[in-house]
CSV table of C-alpha atoms in Angstrom, one decimal:
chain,number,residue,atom,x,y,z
A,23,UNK,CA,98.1,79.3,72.4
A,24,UNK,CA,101.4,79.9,73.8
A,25,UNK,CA,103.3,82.9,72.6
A,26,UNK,CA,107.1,83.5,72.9
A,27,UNK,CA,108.1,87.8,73.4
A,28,UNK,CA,111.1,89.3,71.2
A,29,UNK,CA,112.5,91.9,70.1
A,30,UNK,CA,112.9,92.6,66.3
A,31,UNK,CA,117.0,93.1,66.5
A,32,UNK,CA,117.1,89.2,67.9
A,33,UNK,CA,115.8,88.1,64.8
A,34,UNK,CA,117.2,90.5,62.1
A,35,UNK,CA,120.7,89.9,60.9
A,36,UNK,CA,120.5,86.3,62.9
A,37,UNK,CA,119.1,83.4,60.3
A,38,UNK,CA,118.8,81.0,63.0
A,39,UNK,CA,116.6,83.3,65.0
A,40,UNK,CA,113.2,81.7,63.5
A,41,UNK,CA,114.1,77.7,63.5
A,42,UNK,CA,115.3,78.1,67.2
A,43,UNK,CA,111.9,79.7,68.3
A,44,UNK,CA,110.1,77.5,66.6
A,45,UNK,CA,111.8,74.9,68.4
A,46,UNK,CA,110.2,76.2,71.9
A,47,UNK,CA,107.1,74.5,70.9
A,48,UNK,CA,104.9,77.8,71.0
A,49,UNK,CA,102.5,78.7,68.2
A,50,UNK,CA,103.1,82.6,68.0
A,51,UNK,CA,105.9,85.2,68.4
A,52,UNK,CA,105.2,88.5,70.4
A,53,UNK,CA,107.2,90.6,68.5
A,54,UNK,CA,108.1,94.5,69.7
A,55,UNK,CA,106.5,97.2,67.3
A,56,UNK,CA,106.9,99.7,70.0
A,57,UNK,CA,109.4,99.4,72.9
A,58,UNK,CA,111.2,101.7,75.1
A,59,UNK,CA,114.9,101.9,76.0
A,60,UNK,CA,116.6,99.4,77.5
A,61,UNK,CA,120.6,97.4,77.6
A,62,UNK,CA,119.7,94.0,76.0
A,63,UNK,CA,121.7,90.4,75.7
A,64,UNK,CA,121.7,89.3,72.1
A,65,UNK,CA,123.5,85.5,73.7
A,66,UNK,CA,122.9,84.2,69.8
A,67,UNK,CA,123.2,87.0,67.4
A,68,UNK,CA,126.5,86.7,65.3
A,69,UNK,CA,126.8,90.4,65.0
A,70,UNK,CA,127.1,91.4,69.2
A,71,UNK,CA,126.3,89.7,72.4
A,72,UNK,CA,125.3,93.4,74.0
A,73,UNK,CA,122.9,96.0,72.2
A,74,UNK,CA,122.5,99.2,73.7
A,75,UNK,CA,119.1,100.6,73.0
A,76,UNK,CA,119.2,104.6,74.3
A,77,UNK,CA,115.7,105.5,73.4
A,78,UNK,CA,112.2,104.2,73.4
A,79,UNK,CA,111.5,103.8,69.1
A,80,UNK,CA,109.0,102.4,66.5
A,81,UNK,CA,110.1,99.0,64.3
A,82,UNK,CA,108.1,100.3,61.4
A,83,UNK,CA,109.0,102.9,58.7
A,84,UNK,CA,107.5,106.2,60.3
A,85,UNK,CA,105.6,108.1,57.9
A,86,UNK,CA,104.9,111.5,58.7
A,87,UNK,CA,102.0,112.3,57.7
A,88,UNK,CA,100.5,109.2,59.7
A,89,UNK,CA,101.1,111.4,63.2
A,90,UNK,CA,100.1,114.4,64.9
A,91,UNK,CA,102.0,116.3,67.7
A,92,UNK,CA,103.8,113.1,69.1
A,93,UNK,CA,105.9,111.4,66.3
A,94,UNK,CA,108.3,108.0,67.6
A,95,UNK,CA,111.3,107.7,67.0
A,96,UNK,CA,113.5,105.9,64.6
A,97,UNK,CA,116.3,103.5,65.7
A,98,UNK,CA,119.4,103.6,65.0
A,99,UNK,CA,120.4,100.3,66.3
A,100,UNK,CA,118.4,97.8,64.0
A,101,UNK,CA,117.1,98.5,60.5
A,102,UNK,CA,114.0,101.0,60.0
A,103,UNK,CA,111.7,98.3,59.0
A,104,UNK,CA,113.3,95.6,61.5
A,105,UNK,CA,109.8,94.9,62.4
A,106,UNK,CA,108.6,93.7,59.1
A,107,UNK,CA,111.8,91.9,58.2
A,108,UNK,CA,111.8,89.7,61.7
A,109,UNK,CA,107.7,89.3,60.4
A,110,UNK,CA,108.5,87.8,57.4
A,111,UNK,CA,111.1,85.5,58.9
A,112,UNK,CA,108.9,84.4,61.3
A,113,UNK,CA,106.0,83.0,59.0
A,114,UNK,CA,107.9,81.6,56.6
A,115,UNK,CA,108.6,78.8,59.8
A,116,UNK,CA,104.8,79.1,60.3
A,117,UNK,CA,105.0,81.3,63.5
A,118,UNK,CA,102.2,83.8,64.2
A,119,UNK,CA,103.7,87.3,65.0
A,120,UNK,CA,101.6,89.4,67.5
A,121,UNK,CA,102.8,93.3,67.6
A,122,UNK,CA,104.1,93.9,71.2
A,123,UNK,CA,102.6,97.2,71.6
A,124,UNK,CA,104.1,99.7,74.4
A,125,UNK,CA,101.9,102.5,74.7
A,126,UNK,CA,102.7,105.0,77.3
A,127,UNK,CA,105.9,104.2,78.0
A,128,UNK,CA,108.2,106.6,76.7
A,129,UNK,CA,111.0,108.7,78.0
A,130,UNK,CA,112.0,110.0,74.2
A,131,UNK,CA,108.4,111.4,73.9
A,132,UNK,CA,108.2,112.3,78.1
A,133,UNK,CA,111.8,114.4,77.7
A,134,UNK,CA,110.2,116.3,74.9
A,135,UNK,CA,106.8,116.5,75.8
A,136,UNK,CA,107.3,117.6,79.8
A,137,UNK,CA,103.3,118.6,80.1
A,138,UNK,CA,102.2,115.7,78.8
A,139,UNK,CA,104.1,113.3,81.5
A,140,UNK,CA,102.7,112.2,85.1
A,141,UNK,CA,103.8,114.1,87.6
A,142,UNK,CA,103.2,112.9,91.5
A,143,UNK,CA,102.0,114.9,94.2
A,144,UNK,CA,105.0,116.8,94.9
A,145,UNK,CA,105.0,117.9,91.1
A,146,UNK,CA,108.3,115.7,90.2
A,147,UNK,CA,107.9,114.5,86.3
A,148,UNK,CA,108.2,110.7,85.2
A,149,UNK,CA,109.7,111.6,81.7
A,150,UNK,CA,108.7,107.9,80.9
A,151,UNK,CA,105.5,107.5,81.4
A,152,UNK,CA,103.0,110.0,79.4
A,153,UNK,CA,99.5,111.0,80.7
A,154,UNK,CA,96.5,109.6,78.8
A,155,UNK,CA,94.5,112.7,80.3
A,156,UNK,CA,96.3,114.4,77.6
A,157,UNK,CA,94.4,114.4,74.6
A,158,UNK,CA,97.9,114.1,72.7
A,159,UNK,CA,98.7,111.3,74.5
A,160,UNK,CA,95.8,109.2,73.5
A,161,UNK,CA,95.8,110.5,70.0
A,162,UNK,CA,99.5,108.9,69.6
A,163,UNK,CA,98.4,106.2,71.0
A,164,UNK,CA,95.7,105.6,68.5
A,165,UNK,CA,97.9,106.3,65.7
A,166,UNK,CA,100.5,104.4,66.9
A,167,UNK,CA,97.9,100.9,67.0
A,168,UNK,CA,96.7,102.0,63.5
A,169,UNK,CA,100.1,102.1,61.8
A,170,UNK,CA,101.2,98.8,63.4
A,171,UNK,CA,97.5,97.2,62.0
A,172,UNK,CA,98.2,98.7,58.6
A,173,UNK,CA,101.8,98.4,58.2
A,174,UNK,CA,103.0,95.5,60.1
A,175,UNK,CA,99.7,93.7,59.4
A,176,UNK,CA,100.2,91.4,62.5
A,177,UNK,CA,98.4,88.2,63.0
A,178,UNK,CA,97.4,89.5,66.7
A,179,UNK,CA,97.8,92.9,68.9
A,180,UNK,CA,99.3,92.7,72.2
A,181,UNK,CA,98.5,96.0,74.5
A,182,UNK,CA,101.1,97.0,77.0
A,183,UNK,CA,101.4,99.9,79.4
A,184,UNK,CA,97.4,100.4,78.5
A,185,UNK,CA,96.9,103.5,80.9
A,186,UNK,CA,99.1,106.0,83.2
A,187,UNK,CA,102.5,104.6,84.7
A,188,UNK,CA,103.2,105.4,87.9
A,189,UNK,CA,106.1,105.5,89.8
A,190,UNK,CA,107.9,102.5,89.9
A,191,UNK,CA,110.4,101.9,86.7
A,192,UNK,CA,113.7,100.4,86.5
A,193,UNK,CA,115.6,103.7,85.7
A,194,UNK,CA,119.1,104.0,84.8
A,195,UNK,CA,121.1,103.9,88.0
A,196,UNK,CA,117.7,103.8,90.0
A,197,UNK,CA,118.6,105.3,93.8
A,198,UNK,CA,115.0,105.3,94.9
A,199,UNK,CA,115.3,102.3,97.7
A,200,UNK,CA,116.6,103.9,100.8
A,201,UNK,CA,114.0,106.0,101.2
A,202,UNK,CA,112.2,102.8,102.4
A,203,UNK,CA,109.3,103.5,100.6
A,204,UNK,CA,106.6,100.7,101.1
A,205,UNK,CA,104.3,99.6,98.6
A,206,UNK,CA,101.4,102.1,99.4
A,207,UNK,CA,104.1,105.1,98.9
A,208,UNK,CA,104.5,103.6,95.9
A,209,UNK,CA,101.3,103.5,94.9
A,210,UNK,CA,100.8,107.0,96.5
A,211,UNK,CA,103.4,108.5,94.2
A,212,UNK,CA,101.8,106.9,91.1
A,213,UNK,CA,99.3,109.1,91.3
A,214,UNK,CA,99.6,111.4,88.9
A,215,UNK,CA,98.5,115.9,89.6
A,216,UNK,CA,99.7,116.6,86.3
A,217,UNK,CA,97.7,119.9,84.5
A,218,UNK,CA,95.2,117.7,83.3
A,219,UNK,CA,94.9,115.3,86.2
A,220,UNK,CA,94.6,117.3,89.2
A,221,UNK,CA,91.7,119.3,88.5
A,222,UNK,CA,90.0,116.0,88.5
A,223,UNK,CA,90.7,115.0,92.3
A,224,UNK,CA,88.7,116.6,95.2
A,225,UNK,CA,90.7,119.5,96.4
A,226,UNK,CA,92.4,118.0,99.5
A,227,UNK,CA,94.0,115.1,97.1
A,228,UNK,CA,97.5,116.1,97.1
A,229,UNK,CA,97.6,117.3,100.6
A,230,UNK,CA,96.5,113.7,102.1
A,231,UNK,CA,98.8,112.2,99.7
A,232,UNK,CA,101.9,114.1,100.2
A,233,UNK,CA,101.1,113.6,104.1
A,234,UNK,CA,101.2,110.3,103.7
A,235,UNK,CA,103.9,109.7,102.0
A,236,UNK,CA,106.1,112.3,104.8
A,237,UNK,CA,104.0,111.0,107.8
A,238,UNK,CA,102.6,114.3,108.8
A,239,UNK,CA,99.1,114.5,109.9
A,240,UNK,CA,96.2,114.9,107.1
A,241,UNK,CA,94.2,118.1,106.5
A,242,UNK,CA,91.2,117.9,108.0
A,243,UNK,CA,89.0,116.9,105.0
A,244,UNK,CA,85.5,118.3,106.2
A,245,UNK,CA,83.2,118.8,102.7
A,246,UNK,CA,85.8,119.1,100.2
A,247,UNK,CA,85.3,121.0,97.3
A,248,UNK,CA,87.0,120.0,93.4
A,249,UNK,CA,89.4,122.1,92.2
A,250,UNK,CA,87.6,121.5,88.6
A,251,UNK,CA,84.0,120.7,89.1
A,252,UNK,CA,82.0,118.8,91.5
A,253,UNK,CA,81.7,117.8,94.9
A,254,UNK,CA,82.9,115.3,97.1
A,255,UNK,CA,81.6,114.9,101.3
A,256,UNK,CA,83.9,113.9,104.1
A,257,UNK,CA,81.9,111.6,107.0
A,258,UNK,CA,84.7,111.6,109.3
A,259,UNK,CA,85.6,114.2,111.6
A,260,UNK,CA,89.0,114.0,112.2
A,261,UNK,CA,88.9,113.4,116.1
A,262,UNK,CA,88.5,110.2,118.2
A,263,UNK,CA,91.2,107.6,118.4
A,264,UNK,CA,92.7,105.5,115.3
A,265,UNK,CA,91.0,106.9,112.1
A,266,UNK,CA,91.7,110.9,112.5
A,267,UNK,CA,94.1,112.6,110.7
A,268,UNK,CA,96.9,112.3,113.7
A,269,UNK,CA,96.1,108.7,114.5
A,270,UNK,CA,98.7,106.4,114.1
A,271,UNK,CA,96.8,104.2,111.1
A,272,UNK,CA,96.3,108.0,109.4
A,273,UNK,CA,100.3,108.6,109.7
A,274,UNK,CA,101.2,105.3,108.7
A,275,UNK,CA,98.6,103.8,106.2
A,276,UNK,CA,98.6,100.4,105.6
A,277,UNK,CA,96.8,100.6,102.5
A,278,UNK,CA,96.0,103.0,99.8
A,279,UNK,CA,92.4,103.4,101.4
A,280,UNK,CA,93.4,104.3,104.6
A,281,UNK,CA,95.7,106.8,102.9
A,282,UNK,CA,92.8,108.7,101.3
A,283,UNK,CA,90.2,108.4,103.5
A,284,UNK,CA,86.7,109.5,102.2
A,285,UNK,CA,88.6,110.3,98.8
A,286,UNK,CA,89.6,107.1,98.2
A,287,UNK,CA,86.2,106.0,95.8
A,288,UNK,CA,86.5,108.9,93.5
A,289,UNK,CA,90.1,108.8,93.6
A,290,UNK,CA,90.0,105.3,92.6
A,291,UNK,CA,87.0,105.8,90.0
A,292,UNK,CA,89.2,108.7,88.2
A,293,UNK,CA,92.4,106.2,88.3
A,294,UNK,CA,90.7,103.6,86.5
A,295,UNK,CA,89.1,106.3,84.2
A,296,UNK,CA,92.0,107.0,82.5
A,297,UNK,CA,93.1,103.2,81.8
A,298,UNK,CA,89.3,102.6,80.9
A,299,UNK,CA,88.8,105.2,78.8
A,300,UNK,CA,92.4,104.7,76.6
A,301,UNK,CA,91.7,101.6,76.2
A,302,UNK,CA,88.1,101.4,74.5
A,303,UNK,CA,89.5,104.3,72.0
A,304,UNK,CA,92.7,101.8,71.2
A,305,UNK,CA,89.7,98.5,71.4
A,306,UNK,CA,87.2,100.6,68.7
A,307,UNK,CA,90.0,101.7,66.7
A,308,UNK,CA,91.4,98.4,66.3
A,309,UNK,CA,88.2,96.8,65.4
A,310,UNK,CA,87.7,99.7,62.8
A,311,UNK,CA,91.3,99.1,61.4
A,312,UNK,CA,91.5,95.4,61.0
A,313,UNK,CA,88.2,93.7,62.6
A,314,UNK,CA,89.9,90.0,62.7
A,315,UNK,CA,92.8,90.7,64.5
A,316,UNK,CA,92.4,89.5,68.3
A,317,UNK,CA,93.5,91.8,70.9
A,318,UNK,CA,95.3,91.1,73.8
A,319,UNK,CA,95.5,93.5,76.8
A,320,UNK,CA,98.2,93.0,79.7
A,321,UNK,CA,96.1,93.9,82.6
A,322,UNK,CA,96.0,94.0,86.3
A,323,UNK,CA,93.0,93.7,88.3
A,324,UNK,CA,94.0,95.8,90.9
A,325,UNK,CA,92.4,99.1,90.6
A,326,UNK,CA,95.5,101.0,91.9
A,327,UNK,CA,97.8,99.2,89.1
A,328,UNK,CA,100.0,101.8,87.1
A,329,UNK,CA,102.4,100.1,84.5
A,330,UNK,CA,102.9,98.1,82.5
A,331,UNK,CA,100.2,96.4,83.3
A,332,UNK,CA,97.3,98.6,83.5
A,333,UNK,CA,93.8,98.3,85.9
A,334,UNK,CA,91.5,96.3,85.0
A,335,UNK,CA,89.0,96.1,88.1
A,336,UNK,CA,86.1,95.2,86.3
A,337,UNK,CA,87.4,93.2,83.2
A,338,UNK,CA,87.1,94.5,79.3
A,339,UNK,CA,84.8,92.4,77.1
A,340,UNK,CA,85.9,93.9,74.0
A,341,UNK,CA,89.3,91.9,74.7
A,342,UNK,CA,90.1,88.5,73.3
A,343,UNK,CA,92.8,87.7,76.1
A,344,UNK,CA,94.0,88.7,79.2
A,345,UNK,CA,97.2,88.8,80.7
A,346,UNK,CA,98.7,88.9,84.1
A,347,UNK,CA,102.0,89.2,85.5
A,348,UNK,CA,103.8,86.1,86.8
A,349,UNK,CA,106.9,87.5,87.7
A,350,UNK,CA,107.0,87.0,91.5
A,351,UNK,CA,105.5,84.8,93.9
A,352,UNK,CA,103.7,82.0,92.4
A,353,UNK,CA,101.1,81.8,94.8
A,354,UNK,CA,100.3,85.5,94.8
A,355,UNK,CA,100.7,85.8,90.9
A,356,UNK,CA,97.7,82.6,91.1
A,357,UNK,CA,95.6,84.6,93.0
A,358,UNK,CA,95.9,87.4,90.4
A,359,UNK,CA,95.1,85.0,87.4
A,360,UNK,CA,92.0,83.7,89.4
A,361,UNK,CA,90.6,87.5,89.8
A,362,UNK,CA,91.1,88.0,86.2
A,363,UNK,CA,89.6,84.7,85.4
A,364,UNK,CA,86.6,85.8,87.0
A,365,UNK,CA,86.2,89.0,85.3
A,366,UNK,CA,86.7,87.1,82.0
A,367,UNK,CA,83.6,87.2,79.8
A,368,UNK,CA,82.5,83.9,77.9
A,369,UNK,CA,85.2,82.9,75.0
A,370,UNK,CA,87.5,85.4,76.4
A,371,UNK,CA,91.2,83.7,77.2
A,372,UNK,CA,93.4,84.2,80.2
A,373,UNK,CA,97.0,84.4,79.4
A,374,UNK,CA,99.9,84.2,82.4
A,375,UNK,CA,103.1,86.7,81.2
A,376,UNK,CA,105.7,83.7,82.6
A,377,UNK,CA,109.1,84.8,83.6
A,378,UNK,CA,111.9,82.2,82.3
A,379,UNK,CA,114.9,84.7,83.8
A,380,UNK,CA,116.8,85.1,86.5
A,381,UNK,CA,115.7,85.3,89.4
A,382,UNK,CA,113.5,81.8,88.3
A,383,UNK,CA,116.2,79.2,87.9
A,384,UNK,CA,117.0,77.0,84.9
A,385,UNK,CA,115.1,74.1,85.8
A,386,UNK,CA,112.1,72.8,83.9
A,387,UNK,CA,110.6,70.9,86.5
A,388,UNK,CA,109.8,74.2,88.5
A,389,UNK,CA,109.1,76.3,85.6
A,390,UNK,CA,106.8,73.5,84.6
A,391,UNK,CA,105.1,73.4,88.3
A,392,UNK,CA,105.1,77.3,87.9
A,393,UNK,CA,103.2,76.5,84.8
A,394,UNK,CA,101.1,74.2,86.1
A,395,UNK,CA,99.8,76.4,89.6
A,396,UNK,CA,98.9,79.3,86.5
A,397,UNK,CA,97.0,76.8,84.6
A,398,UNK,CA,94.8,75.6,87.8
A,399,UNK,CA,94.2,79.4,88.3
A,400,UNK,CA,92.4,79.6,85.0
A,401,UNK,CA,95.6,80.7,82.8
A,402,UNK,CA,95.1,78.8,79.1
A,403,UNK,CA,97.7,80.1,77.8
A,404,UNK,CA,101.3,81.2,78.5
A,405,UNK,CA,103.3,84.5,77.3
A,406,UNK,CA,106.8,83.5,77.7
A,407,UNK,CA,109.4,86.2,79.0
A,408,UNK,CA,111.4,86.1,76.9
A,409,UNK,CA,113.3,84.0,74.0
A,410,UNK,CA,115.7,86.5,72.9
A,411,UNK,CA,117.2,87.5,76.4
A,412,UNK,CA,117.8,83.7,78.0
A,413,UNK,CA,120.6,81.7,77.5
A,414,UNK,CA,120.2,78.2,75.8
A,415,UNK,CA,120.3,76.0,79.2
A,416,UNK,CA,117.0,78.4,80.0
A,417,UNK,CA,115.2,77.8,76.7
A,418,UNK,CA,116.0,74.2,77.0
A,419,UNK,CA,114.5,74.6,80.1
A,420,UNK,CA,111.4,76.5,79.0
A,421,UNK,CA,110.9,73.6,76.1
A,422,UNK,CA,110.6,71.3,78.5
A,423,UNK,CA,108.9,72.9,81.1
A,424,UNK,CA,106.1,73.7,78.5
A,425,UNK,CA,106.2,70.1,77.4
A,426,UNK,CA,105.6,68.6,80.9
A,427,UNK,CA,102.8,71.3,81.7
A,428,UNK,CA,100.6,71.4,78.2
């Protein structure tokens, strides 16, 4: 199956919206249920050519009494229902339409809800990305699948941002590069101490992190003690050269590991707690809600992942596809696909999230051999990114490509 993402406001108000995605050649629509804020093309609408979307908001008719603490937003931008009236539109061409879910994401919620957002080491908030160590934040969560099940009565349910965010996110006016934070920083300051978070780290966590990320020597770890419950025992001793908390690997970590030292296990094991634990709720409340509807999960099998596309170390068998990111480097983005291809379980898929924008040109022979390398890494099916954003040269591209590869 290949499955072509949208938003609701490119189809609503355009009639030619549902022929021309048809046209692609793909069998299903991913269509956004759930989605945060963003500045979007609309290169086909005949109502605009730029929407402005200033908040993260829900394409279905919020009820009230359907929500507890955290209720979504409405837009203002699109009709209230703009979810159901793309759905419609849709199927009568004889698309599938699969709810594009956003879970955590959400700056309206985030801004409103400050102790129930991640918050790194150094205690800065990521209004965007909510906690699912909150209880509230996993409640929404669950309402929010079971409203888009029993409203928007989807043919398929596609899980995004299924577990904490960390902090990498293209903010307004992001300024975050010359600090020339590498890719373990980054994945240093996803970790999130909020009220509910840090209590579950051994207590020298956010010291060792917030030395690593300044390049001051570590605290001496020694038998560290929770600040919750529990225990957790330091081998090393701190001295001899390269591995103490003043060598030069300890001030400069080339890894996340190396970062942590003896934490790094139960650090890790909590991290992928809180994605694991989110998503068999939203997996057993979907199956309650509408049993035949597949689920697909956008997941990462790195166990440090925090985004959009959440860890997923040791696969999910109560998923019926799984999707990786094939944004950058084809090569790198194969190697992904084949980890997650081998933590498949038997009849499970593996879907590749395919990028048809800039910076990957307009040229169907390299999609299609982009296409192809995902394919040989076990993908079976492709999530195009995305029909309402490229121009026509790309989908004519993206036709093609997916005609030369399938």
């Amino acid at each position: 199956m290949n499955i072509a993402y949208v938003y609701p406001w490119d189809v609503v108000g355009d009639p030619s919206a549902p022929e021309r995605l048809a046209a692609l050649g793909v069998d299903a629509v991913a269509l956004a249920a759930s989605y945060h804020s963003t500045r979007a093309a609309t290169p086909y609408h005949p109502a605009h050519r730029v929407l402005d979307v200033p908040y993260p908001a829900f394409y279905l008719p919020v009820r009230p009494s359907a929500w507890g603490r955290l209720v979504p937003a409405t837009p203002a931008w699109t009709p209230a229902d703009a979810y159901l009236q793309a759905r419609d539109a849709l199927k009568a061409v004889g698309l599938q339409v699969h709810a594009w879910t956003v879970l955590t994401h959400n700056s309206h919620l985030g801004t409103a809800n400050p102790d129930l957002v991640v918050r790194n080491a150094f205690g800065d908030p990521y209004p965007y990305a909510l906690c699912p160590a909150h209880e509230d934040v996993i409640e929404y969560c669950d309402r929010l699948v079971q409203e888009i099940l029993t409203v928007g009565e989807p043919d398929g349910l596609i899980l995004e941002a299924c577990g904490p965010l960390g902090f990498g996110h293209q903010s307004v006016h992001e300024k975050t590069s010359g600090a020339d934070w590498t890719s373990v920083d980054a994945d240093l300051l996803s970790l999130c101490f909020c009220a509910a978070c840090a209590p579950r780290y051994p207590e020298p966590t956010m010291a060792r992190v917030r030395a690593a990320i300044d390049h001051t020597p570590a605290p001496h770890t020694g038998t560290g003690t929770r600040t919750g419950t529990g225990t957790t025992t330091d081998t090393g001793t701190g001295t001899g050269s390269g591995t103490g908390p003043g060598s030069a690997s300890a001030l400069h970590p080339t890894t996340v590991e190396e970062a942590l030292g003896p934490l790094a296990d139960e650090v890790r094991t909590i991290r992928v707690g809180l994605s694991t634990s989110l998503r068999e709720r939203l997996i057993a409340v979907s199956r309650r809600t509408a049993p035949n509807v597949p689920i697909t999960l956008h997941a990462n099998p790195d166990p440090w992942a925090a985004g959009a596309f959440a860890a997923l170390p040791a696969g999910e068998q109560g998923a019926d596809v799984l999707v990786a990111n094939c944004w950058g480097d084809p090569a790198t983005d194969a190697a992904r696909l084949t980890r997650l291809t081998e933590l498949s379980q038997a009849g499970q898929r593996v879907g590749a999230y395919v990028l048809a924008l800039p910076p990957r040109p307009a040229d169907p022979a390299v999609l299609a051999d982009h296409l192809r390398t995902y394919a040989k890494a076990g993908a079976t099916e492709f999530h195009l990114y995305h029909a309402g954003l490229a121009s026509r040269e790309r989908l004519t591209a993206l036709k093609e490509a997916l005609r030369q590869a399938t």
